Coordinates of C-alpha atoms and ligand atoms in Angstrom, one line a residue:
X772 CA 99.9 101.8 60.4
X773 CA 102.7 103.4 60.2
X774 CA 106.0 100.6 58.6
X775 CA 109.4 102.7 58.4
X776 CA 112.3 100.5 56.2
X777 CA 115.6 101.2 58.3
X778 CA 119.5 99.8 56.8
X779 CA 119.5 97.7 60.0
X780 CA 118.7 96.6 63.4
X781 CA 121.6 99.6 64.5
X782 CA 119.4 101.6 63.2
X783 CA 115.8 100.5 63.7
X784 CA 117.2 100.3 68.0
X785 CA 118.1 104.2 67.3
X786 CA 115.2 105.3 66.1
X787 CA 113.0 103.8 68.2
X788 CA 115.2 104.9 71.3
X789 CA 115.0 108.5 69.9
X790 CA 111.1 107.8 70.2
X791 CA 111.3 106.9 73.9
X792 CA 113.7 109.8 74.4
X793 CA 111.2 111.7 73.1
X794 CA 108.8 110.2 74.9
X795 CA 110.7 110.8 78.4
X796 CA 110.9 114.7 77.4
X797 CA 107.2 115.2 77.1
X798 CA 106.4 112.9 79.9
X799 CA 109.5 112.3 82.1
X800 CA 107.5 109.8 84.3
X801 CA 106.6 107.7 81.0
X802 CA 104.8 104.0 81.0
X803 CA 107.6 102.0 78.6
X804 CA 106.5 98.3 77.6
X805 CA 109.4 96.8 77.0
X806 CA 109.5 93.3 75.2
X807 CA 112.3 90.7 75.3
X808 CA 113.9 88.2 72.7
X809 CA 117.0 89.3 70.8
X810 CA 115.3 92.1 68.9
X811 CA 114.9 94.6 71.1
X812 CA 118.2 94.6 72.3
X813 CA 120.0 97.3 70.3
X814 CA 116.6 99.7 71.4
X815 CA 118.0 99.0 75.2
X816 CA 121.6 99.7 74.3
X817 CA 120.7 103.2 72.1
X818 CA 118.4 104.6 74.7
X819 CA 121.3 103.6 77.8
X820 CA 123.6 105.5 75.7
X821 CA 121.4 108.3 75.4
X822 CA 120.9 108.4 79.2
X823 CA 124.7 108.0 80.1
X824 CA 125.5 110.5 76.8
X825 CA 123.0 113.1 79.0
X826 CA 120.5 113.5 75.7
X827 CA 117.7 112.4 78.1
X828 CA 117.2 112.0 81.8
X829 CA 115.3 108.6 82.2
X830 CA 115.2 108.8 86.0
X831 CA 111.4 109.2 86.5
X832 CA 110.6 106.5 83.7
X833 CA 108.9 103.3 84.6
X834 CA 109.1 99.9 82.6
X835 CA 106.8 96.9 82.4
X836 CA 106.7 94.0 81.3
X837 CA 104.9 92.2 78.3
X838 CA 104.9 88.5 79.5
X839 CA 106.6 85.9 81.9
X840 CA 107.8 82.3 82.3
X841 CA 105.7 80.4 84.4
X842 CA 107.2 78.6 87.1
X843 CA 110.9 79.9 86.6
X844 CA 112.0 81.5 89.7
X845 CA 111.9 85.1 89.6
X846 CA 115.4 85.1 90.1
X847 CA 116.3 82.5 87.7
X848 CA 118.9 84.4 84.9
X849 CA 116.3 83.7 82.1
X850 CA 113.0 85.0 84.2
X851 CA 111.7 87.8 81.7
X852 CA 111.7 89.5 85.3
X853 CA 116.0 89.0 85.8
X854 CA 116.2 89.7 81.9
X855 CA 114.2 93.1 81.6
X856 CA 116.2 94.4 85.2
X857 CA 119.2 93.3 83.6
X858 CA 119.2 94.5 80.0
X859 CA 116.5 97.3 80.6
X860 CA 116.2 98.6 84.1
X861 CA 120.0 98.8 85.4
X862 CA 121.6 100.2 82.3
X863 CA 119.1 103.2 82.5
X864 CA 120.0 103.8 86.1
X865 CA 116.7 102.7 87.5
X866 CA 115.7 100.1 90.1
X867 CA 112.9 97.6 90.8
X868 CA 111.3 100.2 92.2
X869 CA 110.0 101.3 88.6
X870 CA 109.5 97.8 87.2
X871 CA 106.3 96.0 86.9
X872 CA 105.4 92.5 85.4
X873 CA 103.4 89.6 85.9
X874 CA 104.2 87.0 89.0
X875 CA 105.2 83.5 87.1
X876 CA 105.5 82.2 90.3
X877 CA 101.9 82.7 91.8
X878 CA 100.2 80.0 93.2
X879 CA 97.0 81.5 91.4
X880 CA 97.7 82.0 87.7
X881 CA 94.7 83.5 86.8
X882 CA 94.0 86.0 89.6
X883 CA 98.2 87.1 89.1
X884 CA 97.1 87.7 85.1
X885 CA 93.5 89.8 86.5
X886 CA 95.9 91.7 89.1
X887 CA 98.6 92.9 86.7
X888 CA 95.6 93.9 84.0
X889 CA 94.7 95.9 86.7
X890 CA 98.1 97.1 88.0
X891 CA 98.4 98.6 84.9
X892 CA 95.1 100.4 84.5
X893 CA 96.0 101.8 88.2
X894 CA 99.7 102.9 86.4
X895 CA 97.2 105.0 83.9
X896 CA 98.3 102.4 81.2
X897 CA 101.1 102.1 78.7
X898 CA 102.9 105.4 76.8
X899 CA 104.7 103.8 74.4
X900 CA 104.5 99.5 74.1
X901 CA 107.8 98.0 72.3
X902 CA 107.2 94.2 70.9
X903 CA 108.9 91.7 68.6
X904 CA 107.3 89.4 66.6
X905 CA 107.4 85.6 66.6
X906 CA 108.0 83.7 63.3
X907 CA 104.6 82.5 63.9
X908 CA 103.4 86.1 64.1
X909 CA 102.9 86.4 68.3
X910 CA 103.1 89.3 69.8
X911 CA 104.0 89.3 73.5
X912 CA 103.5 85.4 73.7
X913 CA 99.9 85.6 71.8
X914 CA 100.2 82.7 70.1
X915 CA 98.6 81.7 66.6
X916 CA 94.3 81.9 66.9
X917 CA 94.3 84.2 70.6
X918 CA 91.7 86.5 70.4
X919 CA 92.0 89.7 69.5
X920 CA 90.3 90.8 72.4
X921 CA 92.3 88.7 75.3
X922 CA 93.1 90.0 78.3
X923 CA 96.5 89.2 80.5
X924 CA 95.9 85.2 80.7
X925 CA 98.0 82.0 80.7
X926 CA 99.1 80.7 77.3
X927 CA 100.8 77.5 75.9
X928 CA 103.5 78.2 73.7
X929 CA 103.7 76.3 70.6
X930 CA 106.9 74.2 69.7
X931 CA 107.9 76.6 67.4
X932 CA 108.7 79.2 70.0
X933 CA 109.9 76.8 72.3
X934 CA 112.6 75.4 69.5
X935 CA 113.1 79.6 68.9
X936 CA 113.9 80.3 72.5
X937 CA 116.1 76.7 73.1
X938 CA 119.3 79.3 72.7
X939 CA 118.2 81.1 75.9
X940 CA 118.2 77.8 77.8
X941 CA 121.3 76.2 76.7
X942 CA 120.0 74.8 73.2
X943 CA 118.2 72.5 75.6
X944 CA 114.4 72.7 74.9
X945 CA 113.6 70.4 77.4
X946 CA 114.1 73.7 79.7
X947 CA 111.7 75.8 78.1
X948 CA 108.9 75.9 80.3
X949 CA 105.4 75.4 78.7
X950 CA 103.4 77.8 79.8
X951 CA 104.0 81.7 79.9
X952 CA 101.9 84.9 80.8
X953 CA 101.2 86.9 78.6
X954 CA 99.6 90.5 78.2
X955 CA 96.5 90.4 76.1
X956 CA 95.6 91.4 72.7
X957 CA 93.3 93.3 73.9
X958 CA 95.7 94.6 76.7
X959 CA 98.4 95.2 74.3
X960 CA 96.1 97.4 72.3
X961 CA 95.2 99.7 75.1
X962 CA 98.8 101.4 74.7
X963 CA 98.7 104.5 73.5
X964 CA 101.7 103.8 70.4
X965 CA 102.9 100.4 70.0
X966 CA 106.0 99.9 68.6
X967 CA 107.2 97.1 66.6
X968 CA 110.7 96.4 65.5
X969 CA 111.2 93.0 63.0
X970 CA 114.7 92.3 61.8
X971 CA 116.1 89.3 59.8
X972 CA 115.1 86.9 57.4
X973 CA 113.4 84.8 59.4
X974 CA 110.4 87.3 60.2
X975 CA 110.0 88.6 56.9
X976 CA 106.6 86.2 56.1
X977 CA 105.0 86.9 59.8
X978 CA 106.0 90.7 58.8
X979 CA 104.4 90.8 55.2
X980 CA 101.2 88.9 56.6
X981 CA 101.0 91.0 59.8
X982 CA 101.0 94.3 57.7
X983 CA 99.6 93.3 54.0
X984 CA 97.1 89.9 55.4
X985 CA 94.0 90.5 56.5
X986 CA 93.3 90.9 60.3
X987 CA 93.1 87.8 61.6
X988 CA 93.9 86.0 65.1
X989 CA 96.4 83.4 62.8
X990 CA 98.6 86.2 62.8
X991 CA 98.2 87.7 65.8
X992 CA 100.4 91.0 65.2
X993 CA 98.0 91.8 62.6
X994 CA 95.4 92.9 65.8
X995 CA 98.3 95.9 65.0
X996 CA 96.2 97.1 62.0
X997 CA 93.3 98.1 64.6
X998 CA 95.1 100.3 66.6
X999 CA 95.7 104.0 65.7
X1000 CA 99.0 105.2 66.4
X1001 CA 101.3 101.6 65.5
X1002 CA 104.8 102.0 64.2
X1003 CA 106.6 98.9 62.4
X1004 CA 110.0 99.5 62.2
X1005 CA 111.6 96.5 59.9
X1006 CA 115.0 95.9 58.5
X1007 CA 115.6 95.5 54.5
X1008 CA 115.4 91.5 55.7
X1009 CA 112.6 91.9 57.6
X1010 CA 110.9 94.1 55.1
X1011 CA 111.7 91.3 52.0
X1012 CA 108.3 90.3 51.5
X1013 CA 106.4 93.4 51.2
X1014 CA 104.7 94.3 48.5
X1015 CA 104.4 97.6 49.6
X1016 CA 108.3 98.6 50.8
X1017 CA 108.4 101.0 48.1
X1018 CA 105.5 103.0 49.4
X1019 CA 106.2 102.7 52.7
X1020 CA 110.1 103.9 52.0
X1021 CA 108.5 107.3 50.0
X1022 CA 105.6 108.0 52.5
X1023 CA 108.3 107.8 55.2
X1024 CA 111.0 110.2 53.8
X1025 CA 108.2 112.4 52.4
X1026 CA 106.4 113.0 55.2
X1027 CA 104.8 116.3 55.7
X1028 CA 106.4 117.6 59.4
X1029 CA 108.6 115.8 61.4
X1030 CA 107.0 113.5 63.8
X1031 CA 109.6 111.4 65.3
X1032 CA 107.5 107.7 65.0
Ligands
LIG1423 C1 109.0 88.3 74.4 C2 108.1 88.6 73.4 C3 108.1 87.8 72.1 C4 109.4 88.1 71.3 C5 109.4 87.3 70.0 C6 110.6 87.5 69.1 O1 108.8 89.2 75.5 O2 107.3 89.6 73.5 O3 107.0 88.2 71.3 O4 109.4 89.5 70.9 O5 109.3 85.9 70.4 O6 111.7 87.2 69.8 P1 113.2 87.5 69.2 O7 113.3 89.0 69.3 O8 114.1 86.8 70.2 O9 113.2 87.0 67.8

């Protein structure tokens, strides 16, 4: 895989937004994956600047989502739904139209999870697939021992995640729901280039055992290390605890041609 050391999470939203841009130019009608958290934000504002700056025309692009509260209303401000058509699909001029994610409101989980698998074969899949990363090493909301083969399913999230995302819900824990949907390992790995920005501190161990560990469903972002075109873009925080940063800083800078990500 491919890990590219950045100052900053200014820059690590830049370059991956110029990657998308990219993306758009080749293939103005473009499958984005987009992820939600706190990480991915400064991708979001880059790539809106780039659409209201005229560098790129997103108008054709189409976004899904990664995972989904279950049983928040769709509507409710911190649905993944609300969030990604609020930080994602109205700053780049879209509409719902263009926007797909799982229903965390169906009455039947498990044929909701089979149908948006399926909704997103029928799209012809995922061009480029941004994620964060847990402090427990999820991906999408993957927790700790999913297979690495799972499919769009219902999940439990572990306390961990629920303390991490208590600042969405007020501080209040007691709001954050139990039980999410989730995209797949498996799912997640179909994407043609997954993308994988990590900044701070706090994710510098899942980071270094994600890239360095061994492939393992304990960590589930190291399912990464299977797939053939995956970017990790870190910050010098998020990049703390790798043995390898020094490598990865040279291969970067010396690379042979120009490849965007
Ligand atoms: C949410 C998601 C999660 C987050 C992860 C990190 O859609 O995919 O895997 O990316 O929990 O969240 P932040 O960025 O808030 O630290």
């Amino acid at each position: 895989m491919e890990v590219v050391i950045v100052p900053d999470a200014k820059a690590g939203g830049e370059i991956i937004a110029e990657a998308m841009a990219a993306l758009l130019r080749r293939k103005p009608d473009a499958l984005l994956g987009v992820a939600t958290g706190s990480t991915p934000l400064p991708v979001y504002e880059a790539l809106a600047g780039k659409v209201r700056a005229g560098a790129v025309d997103a108008s054709r692009a189409r976004i899904c989502q990664l995972d989904e509260y279950v049983g928040l209303p769709a509507d409710h401000p911190e649905s993944y739904r609300s969030t990604v058509l609020r930080q994602v699909v109205e700053p780049l001029g879209l509409t719902a139209d263009s926007f797909m994610g799982p229903d965390g409101t169906a009455a039947d989980v498990q044929a909701a999870c089979e149908a948006y698998d399926r909704a997103l074969s029928e799209a012809g899949g995922v061009d480029l697939q941004l994620l964060g990363i847990g402090t427990d090493g999820h991906i999408g909301f993957n927790e700790p021992c999913s297979s690495l083969a799972s499919r769009t399913r219902i999940k439990t999230l572990t306390e961990q995640t629920r303390v991490d995302n208590a600042r969405f819900f007020d501080g209040d824990i007691d709001q954050v729901p139990h039980h999410v949907i989730t995209q797949g390992i498996g799912t997640i790995l179909e994407a043609r280039h997954l993308v994988l920005l990590a900044t701070g501190e706090g994710k510098a161990d899942a980071v270094a055992q994600s890239v360095e560990g061994p492939v393992a469903a304990v960590v589930p972002a190291s399912a990464l290390q299977l797939h053939p075109h995956a970017t990790v873009v870190v910050d010098e925080a998020a990049a703390s605890k790798l043995k390898l940063a020094d490598y990865f800083r040279h291969t970067y800078t010396n690379k042979p041609t120009w490849q965007g990500l």
